[in-house]
mmCIF file of C-alpha atoms in Angstrom:
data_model
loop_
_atom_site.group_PDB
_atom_site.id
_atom_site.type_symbol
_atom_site.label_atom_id
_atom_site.label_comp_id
_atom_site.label_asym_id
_atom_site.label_seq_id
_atom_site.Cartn_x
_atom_site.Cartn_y
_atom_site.Cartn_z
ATOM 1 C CA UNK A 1256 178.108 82.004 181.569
ATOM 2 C CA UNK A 1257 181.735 82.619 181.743
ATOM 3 C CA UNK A 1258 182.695 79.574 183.821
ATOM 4 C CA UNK A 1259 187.063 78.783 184.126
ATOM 5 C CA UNK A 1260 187.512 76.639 181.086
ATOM 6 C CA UNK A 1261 189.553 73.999 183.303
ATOM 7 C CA UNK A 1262 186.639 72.803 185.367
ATOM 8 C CA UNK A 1263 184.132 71.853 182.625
ATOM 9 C CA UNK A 1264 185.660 68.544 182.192
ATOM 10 C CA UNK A 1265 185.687 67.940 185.716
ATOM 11 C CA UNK A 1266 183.159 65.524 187.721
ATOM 12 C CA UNK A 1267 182.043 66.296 191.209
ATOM 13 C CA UNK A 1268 183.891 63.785 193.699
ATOM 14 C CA UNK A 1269 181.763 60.484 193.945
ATOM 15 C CA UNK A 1270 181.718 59.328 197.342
ATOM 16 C CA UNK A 1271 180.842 55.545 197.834
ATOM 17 C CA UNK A 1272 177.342 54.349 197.886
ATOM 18 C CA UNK A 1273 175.324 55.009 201.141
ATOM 19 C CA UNK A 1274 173.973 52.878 203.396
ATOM 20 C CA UNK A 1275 170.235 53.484 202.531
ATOM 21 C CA UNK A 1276 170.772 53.730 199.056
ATOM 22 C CA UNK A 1277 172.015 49.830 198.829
ATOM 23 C CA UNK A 1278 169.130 48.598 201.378
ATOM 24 C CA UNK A 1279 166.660 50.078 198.545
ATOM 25 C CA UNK A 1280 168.364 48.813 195.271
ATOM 26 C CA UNK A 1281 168.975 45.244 196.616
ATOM 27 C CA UNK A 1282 166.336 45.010 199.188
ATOM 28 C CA UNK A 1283 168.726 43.962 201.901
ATOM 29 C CA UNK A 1284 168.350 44.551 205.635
ATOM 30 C CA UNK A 1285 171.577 44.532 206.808
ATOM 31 C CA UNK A 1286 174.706 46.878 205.385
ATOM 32 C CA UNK A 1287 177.881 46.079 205.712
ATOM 33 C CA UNK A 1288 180.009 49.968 204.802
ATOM 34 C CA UNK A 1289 183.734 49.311 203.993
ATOM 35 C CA UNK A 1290 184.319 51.878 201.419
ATOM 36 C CA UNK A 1291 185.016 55.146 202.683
ATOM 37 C CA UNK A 1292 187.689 54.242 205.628
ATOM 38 C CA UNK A 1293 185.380 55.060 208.476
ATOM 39 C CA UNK A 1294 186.202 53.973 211.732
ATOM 40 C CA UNK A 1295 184.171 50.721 212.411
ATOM 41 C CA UNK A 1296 185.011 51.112 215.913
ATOM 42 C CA UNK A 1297 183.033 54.646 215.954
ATOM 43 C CA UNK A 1298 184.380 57.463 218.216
ATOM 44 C CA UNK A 1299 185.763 58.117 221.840
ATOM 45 C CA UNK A 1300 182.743 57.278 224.252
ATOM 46 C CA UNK A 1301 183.188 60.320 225.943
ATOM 47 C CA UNK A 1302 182.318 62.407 222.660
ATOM 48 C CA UNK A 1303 178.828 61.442 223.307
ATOM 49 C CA UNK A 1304 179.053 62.871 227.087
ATOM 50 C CA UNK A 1305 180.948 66.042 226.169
ATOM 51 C CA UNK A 1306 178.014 67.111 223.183
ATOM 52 C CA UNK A 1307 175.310 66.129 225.642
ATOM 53 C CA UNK A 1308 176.792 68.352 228.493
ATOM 54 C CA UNK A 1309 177.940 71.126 225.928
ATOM 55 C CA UNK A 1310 176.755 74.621 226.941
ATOM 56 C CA UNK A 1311 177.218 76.472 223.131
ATOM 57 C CA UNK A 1312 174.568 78.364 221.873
ATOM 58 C CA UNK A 1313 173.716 77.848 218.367
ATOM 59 C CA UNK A 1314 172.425 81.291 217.759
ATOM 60 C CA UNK A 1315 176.244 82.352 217.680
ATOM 61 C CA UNK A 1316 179.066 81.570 215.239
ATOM 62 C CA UNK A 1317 181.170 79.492 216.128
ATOM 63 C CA UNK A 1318 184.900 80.281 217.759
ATOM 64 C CA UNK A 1319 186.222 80.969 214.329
ATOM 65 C CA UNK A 1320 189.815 80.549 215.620
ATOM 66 C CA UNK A 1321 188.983 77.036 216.969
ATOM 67 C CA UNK A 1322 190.849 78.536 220.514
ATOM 68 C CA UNK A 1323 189.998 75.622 222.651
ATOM 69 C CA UNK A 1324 190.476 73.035 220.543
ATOM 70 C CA UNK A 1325 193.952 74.410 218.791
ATOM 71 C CA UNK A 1326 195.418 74.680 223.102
ATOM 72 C CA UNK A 1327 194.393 71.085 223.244
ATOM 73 C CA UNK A 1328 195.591 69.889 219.925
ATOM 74 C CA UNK A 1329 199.136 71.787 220.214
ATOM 75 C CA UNK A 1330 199.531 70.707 223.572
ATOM 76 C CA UNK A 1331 199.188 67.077 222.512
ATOM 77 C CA UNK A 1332 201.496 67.409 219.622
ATOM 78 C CA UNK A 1333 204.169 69.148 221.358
ATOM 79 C CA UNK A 1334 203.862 71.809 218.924
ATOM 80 C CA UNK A 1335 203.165 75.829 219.428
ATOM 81 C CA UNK A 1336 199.115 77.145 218.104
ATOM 82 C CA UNK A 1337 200.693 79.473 216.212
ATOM 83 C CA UNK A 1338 201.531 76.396 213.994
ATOM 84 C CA UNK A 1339 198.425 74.676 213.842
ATOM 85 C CA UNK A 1340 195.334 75.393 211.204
ATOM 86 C CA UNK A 1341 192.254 74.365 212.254
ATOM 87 C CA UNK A 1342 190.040 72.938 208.750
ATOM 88 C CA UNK A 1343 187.025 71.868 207.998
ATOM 89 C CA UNK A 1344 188.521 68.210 206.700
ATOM 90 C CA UNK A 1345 191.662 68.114 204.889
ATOM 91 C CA UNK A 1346 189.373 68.348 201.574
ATOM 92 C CA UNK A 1347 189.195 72.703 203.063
ATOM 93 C CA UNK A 1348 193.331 72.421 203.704
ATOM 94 C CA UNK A 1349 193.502 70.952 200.342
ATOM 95 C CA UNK A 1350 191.966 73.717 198.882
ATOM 96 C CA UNK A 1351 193.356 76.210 200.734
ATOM 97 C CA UNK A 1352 196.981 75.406 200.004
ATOM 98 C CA UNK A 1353 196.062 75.234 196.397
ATOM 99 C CA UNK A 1354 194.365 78.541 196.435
ATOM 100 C CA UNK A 1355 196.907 80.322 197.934
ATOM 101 C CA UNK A 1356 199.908 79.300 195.860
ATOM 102 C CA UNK A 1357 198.759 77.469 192.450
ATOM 103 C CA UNK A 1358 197.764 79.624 189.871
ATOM 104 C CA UNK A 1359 198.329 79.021 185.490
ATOM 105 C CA UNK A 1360 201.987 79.306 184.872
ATOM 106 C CA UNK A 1361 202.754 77.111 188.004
ATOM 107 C CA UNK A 1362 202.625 73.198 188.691
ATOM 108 C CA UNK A 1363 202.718 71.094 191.095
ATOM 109 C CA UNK A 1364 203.906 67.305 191.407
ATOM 110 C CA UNK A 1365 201.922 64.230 192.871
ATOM 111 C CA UNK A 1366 201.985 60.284 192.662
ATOM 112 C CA UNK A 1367 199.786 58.733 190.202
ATOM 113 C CA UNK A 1368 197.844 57.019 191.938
ATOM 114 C CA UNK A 1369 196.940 59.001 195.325
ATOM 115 C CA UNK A 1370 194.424 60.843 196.401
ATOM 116 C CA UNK A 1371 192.585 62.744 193.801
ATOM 117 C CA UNK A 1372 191.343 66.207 195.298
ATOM 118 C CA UNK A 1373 195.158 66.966 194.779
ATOM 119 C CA UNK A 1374 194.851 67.056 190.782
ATOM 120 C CA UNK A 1375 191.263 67.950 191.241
ATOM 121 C CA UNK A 1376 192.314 71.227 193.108
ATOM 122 C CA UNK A 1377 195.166 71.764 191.211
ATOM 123 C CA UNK A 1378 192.793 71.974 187.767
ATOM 124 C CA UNK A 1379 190.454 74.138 189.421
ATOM 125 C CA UNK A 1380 193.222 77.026 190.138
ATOM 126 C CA UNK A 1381 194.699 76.281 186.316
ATOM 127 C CA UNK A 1382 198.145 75.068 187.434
ATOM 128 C CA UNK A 1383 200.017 72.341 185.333
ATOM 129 C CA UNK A 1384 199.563 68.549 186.966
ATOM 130 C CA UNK A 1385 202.566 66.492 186.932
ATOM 131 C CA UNK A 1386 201.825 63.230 188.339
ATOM 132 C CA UNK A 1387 204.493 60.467 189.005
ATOM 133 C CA UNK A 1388 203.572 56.692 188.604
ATOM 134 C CA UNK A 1389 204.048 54.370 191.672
ATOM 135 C CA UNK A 1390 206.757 52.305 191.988
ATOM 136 C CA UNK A 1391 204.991 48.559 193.456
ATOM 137 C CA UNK A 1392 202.660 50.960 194.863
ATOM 138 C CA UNK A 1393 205.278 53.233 196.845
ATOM 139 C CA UNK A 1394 206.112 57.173 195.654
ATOM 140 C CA UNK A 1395 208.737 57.709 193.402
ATOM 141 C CA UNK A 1396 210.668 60.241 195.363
ATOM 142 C CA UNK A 1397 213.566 60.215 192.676
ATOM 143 C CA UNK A 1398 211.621 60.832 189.772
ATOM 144 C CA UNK A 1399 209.247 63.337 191.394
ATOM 145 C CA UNK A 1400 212.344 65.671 192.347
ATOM 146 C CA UNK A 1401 213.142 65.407 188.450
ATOM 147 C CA UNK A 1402 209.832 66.913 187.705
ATOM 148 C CA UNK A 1403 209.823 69.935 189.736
ATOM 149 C CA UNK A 1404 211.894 73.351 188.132
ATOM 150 C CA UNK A 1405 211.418 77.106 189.261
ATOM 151 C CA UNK A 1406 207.751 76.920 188.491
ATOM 152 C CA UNK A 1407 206.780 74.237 190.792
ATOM 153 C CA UNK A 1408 204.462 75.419 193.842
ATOM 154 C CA UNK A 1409 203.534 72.439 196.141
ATOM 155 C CA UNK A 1410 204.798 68.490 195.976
ATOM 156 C CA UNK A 1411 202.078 66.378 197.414
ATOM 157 C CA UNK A 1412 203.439 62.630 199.297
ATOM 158 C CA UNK A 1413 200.201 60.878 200.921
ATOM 159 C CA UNK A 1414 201.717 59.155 203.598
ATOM 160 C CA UNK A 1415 200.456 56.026 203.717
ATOM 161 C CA UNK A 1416 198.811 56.643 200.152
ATOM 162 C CA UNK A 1417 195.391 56.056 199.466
ATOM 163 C CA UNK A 1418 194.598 54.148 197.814
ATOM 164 C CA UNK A 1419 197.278 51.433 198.124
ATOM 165 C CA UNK A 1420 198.262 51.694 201.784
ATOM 166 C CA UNK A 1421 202.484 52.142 201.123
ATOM 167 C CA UNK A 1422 204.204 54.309 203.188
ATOM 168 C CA UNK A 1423 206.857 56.233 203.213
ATOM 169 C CA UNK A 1424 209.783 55.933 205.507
ATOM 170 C CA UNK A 1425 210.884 59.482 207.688
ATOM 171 C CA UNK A 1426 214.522 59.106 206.838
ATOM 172 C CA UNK A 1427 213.330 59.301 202.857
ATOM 173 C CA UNK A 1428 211.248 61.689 203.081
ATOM 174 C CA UNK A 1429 214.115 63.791 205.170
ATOM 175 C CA UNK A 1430 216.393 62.756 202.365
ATOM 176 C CA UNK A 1431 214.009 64.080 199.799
ATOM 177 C CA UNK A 1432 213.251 67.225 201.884
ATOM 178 C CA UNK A 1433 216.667 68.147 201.768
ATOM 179 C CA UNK A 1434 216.726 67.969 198.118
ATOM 180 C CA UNK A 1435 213.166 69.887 197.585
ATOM 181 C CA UNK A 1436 214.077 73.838 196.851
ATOM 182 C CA UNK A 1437 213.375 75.776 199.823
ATOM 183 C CA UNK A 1438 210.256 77.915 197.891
ATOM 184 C CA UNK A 1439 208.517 74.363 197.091
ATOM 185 C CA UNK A 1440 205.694 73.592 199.901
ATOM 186 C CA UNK A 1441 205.913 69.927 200.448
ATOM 187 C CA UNK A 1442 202.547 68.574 201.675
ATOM 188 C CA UNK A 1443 202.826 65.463 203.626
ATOM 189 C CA UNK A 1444 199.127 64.274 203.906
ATOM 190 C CA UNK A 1445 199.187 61.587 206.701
ATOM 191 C CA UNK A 1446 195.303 61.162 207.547
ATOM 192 C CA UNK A 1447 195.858 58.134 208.451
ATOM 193 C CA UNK A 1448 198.982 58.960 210.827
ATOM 194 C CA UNK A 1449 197.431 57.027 214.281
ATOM 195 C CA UNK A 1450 196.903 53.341 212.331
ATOM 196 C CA UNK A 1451 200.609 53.491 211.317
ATOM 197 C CA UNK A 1452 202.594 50.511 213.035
ATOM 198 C CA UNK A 1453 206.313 51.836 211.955
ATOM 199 C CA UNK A 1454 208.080 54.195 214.062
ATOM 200 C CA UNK A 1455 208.364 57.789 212.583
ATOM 201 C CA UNK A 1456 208.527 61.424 214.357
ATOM 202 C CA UNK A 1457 207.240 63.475 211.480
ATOM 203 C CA UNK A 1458 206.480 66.165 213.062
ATOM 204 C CA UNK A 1459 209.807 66.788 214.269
ATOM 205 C CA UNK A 1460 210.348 67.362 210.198
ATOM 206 C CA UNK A 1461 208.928 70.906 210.949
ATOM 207 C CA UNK A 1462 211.281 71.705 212.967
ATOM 208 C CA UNK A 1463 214.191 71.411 209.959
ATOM 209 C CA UNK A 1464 212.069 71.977 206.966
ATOM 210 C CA UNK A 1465 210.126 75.624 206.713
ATOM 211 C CA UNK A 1466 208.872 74.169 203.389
ATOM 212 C CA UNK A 1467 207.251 71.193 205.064
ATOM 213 C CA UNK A 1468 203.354 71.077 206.155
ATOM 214 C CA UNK A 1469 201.862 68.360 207.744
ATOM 215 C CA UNK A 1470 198.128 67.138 207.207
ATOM 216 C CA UNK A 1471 196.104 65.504 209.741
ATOM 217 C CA UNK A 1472 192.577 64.312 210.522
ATOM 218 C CA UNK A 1473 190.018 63.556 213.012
ATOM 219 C CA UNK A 1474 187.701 61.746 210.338
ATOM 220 C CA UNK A 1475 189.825 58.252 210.526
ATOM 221 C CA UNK A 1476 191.066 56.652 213.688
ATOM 222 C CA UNK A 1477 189.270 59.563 215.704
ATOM 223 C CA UNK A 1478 186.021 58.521 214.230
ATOM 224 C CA UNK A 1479 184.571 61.949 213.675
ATOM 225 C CA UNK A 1480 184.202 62.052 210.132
ATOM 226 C CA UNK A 1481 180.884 63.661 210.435
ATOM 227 C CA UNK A 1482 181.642 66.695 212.010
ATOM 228 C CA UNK A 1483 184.766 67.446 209.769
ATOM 229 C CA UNK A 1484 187.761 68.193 211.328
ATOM 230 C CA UNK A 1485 190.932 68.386 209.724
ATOM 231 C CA UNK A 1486 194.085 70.487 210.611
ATOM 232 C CA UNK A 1487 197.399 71.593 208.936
ATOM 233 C CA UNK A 1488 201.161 71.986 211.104
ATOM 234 C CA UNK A 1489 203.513 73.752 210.302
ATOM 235 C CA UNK A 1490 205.979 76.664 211.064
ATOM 236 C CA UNK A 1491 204.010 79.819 211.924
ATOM 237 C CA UNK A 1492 204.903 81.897 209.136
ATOM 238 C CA UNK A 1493 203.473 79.390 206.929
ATOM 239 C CA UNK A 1494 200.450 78.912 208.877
ATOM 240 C CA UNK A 1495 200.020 82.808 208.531
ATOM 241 C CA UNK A 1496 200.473 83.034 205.241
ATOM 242 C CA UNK A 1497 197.747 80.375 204.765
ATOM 243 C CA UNK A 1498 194.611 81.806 207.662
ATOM 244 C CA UNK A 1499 193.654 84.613 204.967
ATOM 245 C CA UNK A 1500 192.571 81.866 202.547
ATOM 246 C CA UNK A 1501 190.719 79.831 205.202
ATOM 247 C CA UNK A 1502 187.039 80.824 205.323
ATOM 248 C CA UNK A 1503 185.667 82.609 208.343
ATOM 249 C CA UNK A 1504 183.800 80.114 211.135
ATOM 250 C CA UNK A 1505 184.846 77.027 208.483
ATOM 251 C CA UNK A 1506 184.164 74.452 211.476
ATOM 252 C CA UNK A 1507 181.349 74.417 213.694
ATOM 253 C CA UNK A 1508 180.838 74.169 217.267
ATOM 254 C CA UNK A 1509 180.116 70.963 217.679
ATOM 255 C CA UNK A 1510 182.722 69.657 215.761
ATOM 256 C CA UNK A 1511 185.355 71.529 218.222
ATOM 257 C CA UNK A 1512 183.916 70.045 220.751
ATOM 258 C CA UNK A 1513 184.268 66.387 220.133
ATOM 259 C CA UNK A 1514 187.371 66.657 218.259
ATOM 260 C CA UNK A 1515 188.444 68.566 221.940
ATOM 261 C CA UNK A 1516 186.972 65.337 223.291
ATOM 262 C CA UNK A 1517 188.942 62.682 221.119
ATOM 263 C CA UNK A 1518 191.910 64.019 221.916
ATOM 264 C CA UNK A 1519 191.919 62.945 225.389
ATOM 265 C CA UNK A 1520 191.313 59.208 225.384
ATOM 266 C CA UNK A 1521 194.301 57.780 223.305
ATOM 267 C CA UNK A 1522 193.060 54.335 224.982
ATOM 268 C CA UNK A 1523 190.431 54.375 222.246
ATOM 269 C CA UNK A 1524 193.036 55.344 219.910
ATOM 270 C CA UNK A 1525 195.348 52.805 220.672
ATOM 271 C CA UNK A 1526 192.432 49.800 221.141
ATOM 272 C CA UNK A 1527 191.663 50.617 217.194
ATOM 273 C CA UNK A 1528 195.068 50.427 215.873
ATOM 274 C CA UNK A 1529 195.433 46.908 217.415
ATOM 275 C CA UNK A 1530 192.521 45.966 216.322
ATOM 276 C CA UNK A 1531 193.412 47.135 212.557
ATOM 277 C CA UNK A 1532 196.556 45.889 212.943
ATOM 278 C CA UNK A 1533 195.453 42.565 213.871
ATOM 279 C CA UNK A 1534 192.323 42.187 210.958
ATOM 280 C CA UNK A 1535 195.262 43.407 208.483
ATOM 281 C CA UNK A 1536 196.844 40.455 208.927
ATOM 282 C CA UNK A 1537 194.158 38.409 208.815
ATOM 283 C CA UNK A 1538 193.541 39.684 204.913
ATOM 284 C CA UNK A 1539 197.242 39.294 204.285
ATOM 285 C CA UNK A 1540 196.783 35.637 205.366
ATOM 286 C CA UNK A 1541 193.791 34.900 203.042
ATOM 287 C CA UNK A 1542 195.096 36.875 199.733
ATOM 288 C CA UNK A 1543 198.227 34.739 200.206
ATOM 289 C CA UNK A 1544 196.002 31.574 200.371
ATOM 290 C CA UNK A 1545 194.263 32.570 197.039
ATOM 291 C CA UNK A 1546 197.262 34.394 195.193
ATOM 292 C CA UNK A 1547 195.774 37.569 195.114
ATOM 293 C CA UNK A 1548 198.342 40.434 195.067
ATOM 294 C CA UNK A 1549 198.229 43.250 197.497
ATOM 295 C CA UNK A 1550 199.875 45.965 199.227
ATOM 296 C CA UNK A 1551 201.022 45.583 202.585
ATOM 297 C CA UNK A 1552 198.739 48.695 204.345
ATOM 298 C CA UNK A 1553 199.812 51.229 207.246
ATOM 299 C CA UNK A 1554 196.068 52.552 207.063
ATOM 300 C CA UNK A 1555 192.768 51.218 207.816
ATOM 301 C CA UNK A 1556 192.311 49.510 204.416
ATOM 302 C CA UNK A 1557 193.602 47.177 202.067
ATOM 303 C CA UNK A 1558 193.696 47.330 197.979
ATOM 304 C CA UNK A 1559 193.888 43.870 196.921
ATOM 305 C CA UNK A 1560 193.870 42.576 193.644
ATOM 306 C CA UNK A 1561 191.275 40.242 192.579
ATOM 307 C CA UNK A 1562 192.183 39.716 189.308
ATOM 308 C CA UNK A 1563 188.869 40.617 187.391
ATOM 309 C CA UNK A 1564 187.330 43.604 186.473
ATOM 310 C CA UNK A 1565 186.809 45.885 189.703
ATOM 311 C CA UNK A 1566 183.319 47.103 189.131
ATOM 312 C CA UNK A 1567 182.030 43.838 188.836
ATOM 313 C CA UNK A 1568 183.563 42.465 191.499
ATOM 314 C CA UNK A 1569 182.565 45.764 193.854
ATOM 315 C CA UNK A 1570 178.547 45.024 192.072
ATOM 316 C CA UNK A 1571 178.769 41.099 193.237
ATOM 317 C CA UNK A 1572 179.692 42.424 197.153
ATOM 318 C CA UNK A 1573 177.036 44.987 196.649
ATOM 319 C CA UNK A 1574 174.474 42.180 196.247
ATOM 320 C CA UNK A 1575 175.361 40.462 199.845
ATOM 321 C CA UNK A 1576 175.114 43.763 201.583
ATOM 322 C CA UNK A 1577 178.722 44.765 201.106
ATOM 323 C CA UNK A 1578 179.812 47.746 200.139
ATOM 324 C CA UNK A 1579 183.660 48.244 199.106
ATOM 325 C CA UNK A 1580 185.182 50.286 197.048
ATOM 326 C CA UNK A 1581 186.523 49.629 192.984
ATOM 327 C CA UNK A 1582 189.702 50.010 192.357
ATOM 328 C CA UNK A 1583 188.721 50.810 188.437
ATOM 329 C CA UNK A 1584 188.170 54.920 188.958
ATOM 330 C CA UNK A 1585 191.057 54.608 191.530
ATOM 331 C CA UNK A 1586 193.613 53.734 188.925
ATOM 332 C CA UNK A 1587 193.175 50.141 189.760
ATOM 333 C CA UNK A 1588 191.070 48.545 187.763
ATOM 334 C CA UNK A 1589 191.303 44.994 188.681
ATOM 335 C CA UNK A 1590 191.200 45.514 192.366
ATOM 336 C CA UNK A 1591 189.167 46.790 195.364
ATOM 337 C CA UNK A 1592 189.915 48.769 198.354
ATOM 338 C CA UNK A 1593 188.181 47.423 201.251
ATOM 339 C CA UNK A 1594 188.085 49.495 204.721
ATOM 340 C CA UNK A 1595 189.370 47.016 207.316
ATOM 341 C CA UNK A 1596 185.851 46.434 209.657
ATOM 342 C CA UNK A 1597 185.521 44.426 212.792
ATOM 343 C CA UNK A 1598 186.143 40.903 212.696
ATOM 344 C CA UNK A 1599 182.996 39.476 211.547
ATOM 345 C CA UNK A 1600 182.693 41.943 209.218
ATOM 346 C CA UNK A 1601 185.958 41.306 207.631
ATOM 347 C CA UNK A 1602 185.450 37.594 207.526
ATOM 348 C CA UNK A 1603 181.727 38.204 205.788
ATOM 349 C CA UNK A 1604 184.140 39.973 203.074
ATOM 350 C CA UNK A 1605 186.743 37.553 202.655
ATOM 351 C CA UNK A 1606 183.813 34.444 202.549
ATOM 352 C CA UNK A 1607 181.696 36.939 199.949
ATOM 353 C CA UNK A 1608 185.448 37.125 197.631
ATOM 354 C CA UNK A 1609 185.438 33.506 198.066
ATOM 355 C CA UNK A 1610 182.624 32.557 196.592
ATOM 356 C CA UNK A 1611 183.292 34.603 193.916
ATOM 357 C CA UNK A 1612 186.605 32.720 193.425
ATOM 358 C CA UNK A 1613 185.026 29.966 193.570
ATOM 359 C CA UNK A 1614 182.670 30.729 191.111
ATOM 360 C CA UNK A 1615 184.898 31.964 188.659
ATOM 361 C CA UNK A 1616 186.572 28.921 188.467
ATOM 362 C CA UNK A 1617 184.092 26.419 188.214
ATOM 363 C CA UNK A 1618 183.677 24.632 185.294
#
């Protein structure tokens, strides 16, 4: 078989252990999921309504231009359709930038440590990886403008990163824009835009910077990470450039529909960034008891330091009915990354690390 040389080292992404799959291993009853940054809050009531009451046939594609949904999302973005591309996730956008612009002879610069599909795109199309080490878990804006030259296709800044939470201010990343050549996409990846606390007006970046595109999602804060929803802004000549790439009916029916939905109760919106705001703090408060480093988070999660080897750590949580995720395959490998839950959940997290603490150092 002639398979592209690049991808035989590569490992299909490993998403965190389900549910039912923990229940059966450790013969628990209850499951406590905090490794994926879900929404423990769920989704807009009203989703439930709208899919009940929908009228769609199923024997049809879907819309394949996502009409409804891309009036409703523009409209609440202050931004034109033309600008908007509507994704199946921002795991299809990812792929879709990368097909249409990486190719061997090109590269394309990214933090090390962010999110992987980046790199793991990049391989597929053969382009050259240059990756950038944090700086206290924050980009490295300076150095990452030192790696690009007239080969460099797309820049990738996840905004606040995964895994560690930082974020990026929009007067640096304006200040970086401006020094980005004009034929170098910069992808700002902010799926996690709605749990950020600090004022910024991204989108307004667009408006300056034709390079710029903007990634958002409705799997987070919008709870919908099920029906995979994910869209890209930008200036309409970019968008255009991009649509030939995207696949034809990539998102279904139903998940136009209730990402139409979300969109208009912001109350839910806003009741989960309190809340996540509020349990945030409540971590902050406990690793400073114990002296466990962390990052300061403007997402729904926390990486935190524990000091020990992450996998073992992540297996001891597995056995009270806690699933998190390790920090090892993350580039961290003495820490975890724990999805901020409801209160009780957190606190069944925090009492689970302190046992182990206490364990640890027990004579």
């Amino acid at each position: 078989m002639k398979w592209k040389k690049q991808i035989l080292p590569l490992r299909a992404y490993q998403p965190g252990k389900s549910i039912e799959s923990v229940k059966k291993q450790y013969h628990l009853e209850e499951i406590i999921k905090l490794a994926s940054n879900e929404n423990p809050y769920g989704y807009s009531p009203s989703v439930d309504q709208a899919l009940l009451n929908g009228d769609s046939s199923y024997t049809f594609y879907p819309d394949g231009s996502a009409a409804n949904l891309k009036t409703t999302l523009a409209s609440h973005l202050h931004v034109e359709e033309n600008q908007l591309l509507i994704t199946n996730g921002t795991d299809e956008l990812i792929q879709i930038i990368s097909r249409a612009m990486l190719e061997p002879g090109k590269n394309t610069v990214m933090a090390a440590c962010t999110f992987p599909q980046y790199k793991h795109a990049a391989i597929i199309e053969g382009a050259e990886v240059r990756e950038v080490e944090l700086v206290n878990g924050f980009h490295d804006l300076n150095t990452m403008l030192t790696k690009m030259d007239d080969q460099t296709a797309i820049v990738w800044l996840c905004n606040p990163n995964n895994p560690t939470g930082t974020y990026i201010p929009e007067e640096e990343i304006r200040r970086f824009l401006i020094q980005v050549p004009s034929d170098v996409l910069v992808v700002l990846d902010e799926a996690y835009q709605e749990y950020v606390t600090e004022s910024s007006n991204s989108l307004s970046l667009t408006q300056q910077f034709s390079n710029l595109i903007i990634m958002r999602t409705f799997s987070k804060i919008y709870g919908l990470a099920s029906f995979r929803i994910g869209y890209g802004i930008s200036t309409s000549t970019t968008i255009q450039c991009l649509e030939p790439v995207r696949l034809p009916f990539n998102t279904n029916v139903l998940g136009q529909l209730a990402a139409t939905t979300a969109l208009s109760d912001q109350d839910f919106v806003q009741s989960c960034r309190a809340h996540n705001t509020a349990e945030l703090q409540q971590y902050y408060g406990f690793c400073e008891e114990h002296s466990l480093p962390y990052f300061p988070s403007q997402g729904n999660f926390i990486l935190i330091n524990v000091k020990r080897d992450a996998d073992e750590v992540a297996e001891y949580l597995l056995t009270k009915g806690l699933i998190v995720r390790s920090g090892k395959s993350l580039g961290f490998p003495t820490s975890v990354r724990i999805t901020i839950g409801k209160k009780e959940q957190n606190e069944k997290v925090r009492n689970a690390l302190q046992e182990l603490i206490t364990e640890k150092v027990r004579p």
